[in-house]
Coordinates of C-alpha atoms in Angstrom, one line a residue:
X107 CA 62.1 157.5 153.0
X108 CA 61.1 154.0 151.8
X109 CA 59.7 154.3 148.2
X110 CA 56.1 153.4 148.2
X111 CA 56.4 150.9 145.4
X112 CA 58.9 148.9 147.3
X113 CA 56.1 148.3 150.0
X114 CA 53.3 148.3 147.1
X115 CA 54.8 145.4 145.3
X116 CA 55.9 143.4 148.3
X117 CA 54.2 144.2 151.0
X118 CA 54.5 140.8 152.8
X119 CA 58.2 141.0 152.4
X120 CA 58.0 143.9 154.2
X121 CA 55.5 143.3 156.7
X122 CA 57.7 140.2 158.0
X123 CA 61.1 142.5 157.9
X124 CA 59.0 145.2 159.8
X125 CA 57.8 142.4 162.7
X126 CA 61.4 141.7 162.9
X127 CA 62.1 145.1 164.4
X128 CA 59.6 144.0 167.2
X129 CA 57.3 147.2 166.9
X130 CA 54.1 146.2 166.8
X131 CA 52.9 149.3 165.9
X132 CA 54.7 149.1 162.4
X133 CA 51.8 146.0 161.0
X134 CA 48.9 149.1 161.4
X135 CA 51.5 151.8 160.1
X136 CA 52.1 149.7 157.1
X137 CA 48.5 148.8 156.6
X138 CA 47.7 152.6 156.5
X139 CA 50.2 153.3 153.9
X140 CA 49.1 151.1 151.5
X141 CA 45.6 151.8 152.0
X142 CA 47.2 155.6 151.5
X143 CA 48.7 154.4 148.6
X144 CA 45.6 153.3 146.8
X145 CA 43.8 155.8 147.6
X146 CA 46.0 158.7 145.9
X147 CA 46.8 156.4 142.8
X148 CA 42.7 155.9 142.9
X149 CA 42.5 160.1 143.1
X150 CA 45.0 160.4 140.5
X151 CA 43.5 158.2 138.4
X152 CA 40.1 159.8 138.8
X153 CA 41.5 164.0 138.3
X154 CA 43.5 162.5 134.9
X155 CA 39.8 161.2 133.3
X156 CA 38.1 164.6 134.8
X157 CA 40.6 166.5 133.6
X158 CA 40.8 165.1 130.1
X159 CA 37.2 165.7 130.3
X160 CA 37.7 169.2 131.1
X161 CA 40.0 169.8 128.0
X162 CA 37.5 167.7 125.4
X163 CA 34.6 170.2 126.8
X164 CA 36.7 172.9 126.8
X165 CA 37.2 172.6 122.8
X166 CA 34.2 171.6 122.2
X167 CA 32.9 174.8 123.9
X168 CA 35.4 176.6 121.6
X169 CA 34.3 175.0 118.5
X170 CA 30.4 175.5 119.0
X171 CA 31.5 179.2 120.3
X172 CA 33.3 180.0 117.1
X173 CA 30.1 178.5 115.1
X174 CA 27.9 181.0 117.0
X175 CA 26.2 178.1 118.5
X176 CA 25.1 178.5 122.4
X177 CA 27.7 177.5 124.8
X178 CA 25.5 178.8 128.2
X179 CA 24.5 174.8 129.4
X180 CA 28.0 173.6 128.2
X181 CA 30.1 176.3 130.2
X182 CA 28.2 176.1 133.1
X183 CA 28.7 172.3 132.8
X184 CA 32.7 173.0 131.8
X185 CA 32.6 175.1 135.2
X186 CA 31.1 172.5 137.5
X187 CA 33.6 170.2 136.2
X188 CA 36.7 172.7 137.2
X189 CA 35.5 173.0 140.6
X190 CA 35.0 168.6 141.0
X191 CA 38.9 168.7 139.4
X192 CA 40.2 171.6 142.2
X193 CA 38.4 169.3 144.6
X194 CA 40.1 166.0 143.5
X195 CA 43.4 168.0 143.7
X196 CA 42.5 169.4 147.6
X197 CA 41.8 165.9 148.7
X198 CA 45.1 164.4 146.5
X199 CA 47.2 167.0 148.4
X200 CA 45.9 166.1 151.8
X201 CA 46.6 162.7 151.1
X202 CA 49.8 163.0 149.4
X203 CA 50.6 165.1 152.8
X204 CA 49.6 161.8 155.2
X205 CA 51.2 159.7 153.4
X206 CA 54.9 161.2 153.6
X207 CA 53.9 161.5 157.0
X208 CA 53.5 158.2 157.4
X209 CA 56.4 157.1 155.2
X210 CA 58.6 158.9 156.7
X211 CA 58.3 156.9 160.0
X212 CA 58.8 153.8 159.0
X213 CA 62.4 152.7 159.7
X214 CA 64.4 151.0 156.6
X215 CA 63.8 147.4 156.6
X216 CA 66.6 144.9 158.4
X217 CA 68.2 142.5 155.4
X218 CA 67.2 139.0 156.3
X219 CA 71.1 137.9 157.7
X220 CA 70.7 140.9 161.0
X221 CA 70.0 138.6 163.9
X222 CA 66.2 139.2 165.8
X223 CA 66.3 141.1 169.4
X224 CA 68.5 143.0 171.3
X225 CA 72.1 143.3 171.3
X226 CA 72.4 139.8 173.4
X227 CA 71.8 138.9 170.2
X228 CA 74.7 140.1 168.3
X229 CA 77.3 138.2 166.4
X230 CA 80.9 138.3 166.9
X231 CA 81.8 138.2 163.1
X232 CA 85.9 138.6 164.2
X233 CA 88.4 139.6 166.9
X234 CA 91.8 141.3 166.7
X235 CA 94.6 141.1 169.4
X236 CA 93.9 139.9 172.8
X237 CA 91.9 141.9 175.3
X238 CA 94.2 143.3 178.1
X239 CA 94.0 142.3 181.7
X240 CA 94.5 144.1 184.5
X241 CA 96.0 143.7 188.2
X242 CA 93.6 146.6 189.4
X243 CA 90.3 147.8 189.8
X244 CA 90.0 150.3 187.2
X245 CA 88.0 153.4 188.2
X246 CA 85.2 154.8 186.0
X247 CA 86.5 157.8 183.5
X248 CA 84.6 160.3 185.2
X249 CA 86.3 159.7 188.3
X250 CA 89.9 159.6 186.3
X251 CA 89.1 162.5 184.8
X252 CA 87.9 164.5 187.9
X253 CA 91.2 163.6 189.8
X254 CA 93.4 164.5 186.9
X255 CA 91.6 167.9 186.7
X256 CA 90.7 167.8 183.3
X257 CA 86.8 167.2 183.1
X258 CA 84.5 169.1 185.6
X259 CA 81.0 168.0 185.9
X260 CA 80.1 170.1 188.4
X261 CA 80.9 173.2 186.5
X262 CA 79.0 172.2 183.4
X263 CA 75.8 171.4 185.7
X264 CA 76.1 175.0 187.0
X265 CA 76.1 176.8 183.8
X266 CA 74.1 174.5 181.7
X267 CA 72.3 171.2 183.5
X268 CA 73.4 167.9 183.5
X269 CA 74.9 166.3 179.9
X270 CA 77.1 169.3 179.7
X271 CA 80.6 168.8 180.7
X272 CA 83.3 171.1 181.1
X273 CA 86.4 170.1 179.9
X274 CA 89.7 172.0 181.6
X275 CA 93.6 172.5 181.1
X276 CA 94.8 169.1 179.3
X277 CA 91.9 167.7 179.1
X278 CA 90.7 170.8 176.7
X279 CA 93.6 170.8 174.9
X280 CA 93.3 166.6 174.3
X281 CA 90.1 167.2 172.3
X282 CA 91.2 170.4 170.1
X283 CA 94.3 168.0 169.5
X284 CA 92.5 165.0 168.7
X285 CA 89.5 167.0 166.4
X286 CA 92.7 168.6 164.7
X287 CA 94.6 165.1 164.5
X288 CA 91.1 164.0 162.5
X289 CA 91.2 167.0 160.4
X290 CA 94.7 166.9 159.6
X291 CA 95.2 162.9 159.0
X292 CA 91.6 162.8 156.3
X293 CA 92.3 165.9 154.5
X294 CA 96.1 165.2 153.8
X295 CA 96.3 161.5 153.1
X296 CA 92.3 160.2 152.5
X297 CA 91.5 163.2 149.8
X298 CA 88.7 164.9 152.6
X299 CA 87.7 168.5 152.0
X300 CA 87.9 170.0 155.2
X301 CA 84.4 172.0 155.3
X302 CA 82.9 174.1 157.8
X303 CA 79.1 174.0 158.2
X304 CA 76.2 175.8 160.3
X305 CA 75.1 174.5 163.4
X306 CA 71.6 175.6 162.7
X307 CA 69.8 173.7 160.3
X308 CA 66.1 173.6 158.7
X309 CA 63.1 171.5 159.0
X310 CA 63.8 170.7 155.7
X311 CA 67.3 169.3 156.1
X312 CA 66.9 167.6 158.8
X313 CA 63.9 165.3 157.4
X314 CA 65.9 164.7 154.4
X315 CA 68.1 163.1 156.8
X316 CA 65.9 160.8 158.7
X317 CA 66.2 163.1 161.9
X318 CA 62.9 164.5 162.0
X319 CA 60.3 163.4 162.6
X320 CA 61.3 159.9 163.9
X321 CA 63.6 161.8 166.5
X322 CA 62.3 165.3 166.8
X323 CA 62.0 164.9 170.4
X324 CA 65.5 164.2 170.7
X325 CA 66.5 167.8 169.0
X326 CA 67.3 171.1 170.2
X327 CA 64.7 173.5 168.2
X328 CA 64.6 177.3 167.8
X329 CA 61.8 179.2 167.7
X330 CA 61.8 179.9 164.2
X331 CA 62.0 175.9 163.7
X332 CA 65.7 175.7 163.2
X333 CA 67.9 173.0 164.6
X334 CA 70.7 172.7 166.5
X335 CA 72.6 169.4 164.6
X336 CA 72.4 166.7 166.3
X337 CA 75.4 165.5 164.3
X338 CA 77.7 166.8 161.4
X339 CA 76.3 164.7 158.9
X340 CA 73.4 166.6 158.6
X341 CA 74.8 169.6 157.4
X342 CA 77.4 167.8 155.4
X343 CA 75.0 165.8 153.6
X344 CA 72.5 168.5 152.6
X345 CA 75.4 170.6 150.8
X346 CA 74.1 168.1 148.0
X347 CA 70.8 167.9 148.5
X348 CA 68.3 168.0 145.1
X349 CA 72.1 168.0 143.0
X350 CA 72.7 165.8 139.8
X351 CA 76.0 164.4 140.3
X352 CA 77.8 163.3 137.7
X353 CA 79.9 160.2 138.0
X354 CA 83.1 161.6 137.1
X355 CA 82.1 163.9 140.5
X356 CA 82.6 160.9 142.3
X357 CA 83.6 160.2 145.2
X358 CA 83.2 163.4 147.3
X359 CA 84.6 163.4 150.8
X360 CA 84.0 165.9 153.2
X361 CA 85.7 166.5 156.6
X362 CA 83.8 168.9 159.4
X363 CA 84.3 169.5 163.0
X364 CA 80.9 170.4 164.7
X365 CA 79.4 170.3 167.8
X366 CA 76.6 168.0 168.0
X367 CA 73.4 168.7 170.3
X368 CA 71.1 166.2 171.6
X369 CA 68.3 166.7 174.3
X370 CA 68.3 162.5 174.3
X371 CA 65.0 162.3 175.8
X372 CA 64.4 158.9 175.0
X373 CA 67.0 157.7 177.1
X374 CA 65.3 157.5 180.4
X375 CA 67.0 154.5 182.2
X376 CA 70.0 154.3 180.5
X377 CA 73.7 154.9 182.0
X378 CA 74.1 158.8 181.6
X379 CA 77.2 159.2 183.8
X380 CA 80.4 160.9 182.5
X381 CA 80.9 161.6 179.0
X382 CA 78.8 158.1 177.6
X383 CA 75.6 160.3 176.9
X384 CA 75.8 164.0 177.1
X385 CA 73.9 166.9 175.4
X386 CA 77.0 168.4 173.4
X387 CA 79.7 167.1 172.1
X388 CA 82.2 168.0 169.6
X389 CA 83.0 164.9 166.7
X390 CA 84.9 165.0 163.5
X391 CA 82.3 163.9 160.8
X392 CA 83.5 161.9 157.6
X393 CA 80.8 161.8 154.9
X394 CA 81.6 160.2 151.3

């Protein structure tokens, strides 16, 4: 999440890095969080003077009590000013509420050097080696894989839908090798932890994460609003969440092999063949 003063104290700065992204949905979304903005440092303001109204009245009462004076008018007046100060805190909740709400969809602002538009757009900043030719058509890696009889779309559509291949013989074997080649190579010469998490996650972490609720429609949800990850650095991540780290803590790297779920339900139109865009997939996360 963006922190509000960032967008308080230059929101034109902001509003021309959000137009870059080419939403223009993010203007109004910005407009309504600074409007959000001063309204709960307007309510805050406010339920401060009320309530150090509340505590002046409430020794006076005192005072005037322990001299025997009467204190009727005055409590009933210290009691119509507790229910305007529970009323300023309802309203400062509920807009406290939007406002993370609303914060937590806007996306993090591009630096000024990332090019505008699509990837046509992109710049080659260096090459390595020379691209390989070849005297063939190559075929697709579904259709390599299929003839070597080590990945089975079929199968996986059976059991589960489409997105969720079946891998068989060496083609199993190639990805517990290659997630234990991972494992193996970061833990015993890059100083990873090797650390195994759940796959189900809460609300809670995933949010703190930027998953949800940008991408919530791209999730796998329980019915008793867990997740299914959609990656391993969710889980990884959170092991710290609300910690204090010291520096002398630092660096902490942590290795985990997961399987990752994604319903990818905003990618209507795209190539979804083969093993380019499925709904599981197992990946060895690095997280420092």
């Amino acid at each position: 999440m963006i922190d509000v003063r960032a967008l308080r104290e230059a929101p034109a700065a902001a509003r021309e890095a959000l137009d870059r992204r080419g939403d223009p949905a993010l203007a109004g979304a910005l407009d309504a969080i600074l409007e959000g903005d001063r309204r709960r440092r307007e309510l805050v303001t406010t339920a401060d003077a009320k309530k150090a109204e509340r505590n002046t009245a409430s020794a006076e009462v005192a005072r005037v009590k322990q001299a025997g004076g009467d204190v009727a008018s005055a409590a009933a007046g210290l009691r119509s000013l507790s229910r305007e100060i529970k009323e300023l805190d309802e309203t400062l909740r509920t807009v406290e509420a939007e406002l993370d709400g609303r914060l937590l969809r806007i996306p993090n602002l591009p630096l000024p050097d990332v090019p505008e538009g699509g990837a046509e757009h992109n710049r080659v900043v260096r090459e390595w080696g020379t691209p390989r030719t070849f005297d063939f058509d190559p075929k697709p890696h579904w259709a390599v894989g299929e003839a070597l009889g080590i990945l089975d779309l079929p199968a996986g559509a059976r059991v589960s839908g489409s997105g969720f291949p079946v891998l068989r013989g060496a083609g199993a074997r190639l990805a517990r090798a290659l997630s234990a080649f991972m494992l193996d190579l970061h833990t015993s010469e890059h100083g990873y932890e090797e650390v195994q998490v759940p796959y189900l996650v809460s609300r809670t972490a995933m949010r703190m994460t930027g998953q949800v609720p940008h991408l919530e429609d791209d999730m796998y949800r329980t019915t008793d609003d867990l997740f299914l990850i959609p990656t391993g650095e969710v889980p990884l991540t959170n092991l710290h969440r609300d910690d204090v780290l010291s520096a002398e803590q630092l660096p902490i790297a942590y290795a985990g092999l997961t399987a990752c779920f994604r319903r990818e339900a905003g990618a209507a139109g795209k190539e979804t063949r083969g093993l380019t865009r499925v709904h599981q997939f197992d990946k060895v996360e690095l997280v420092r």
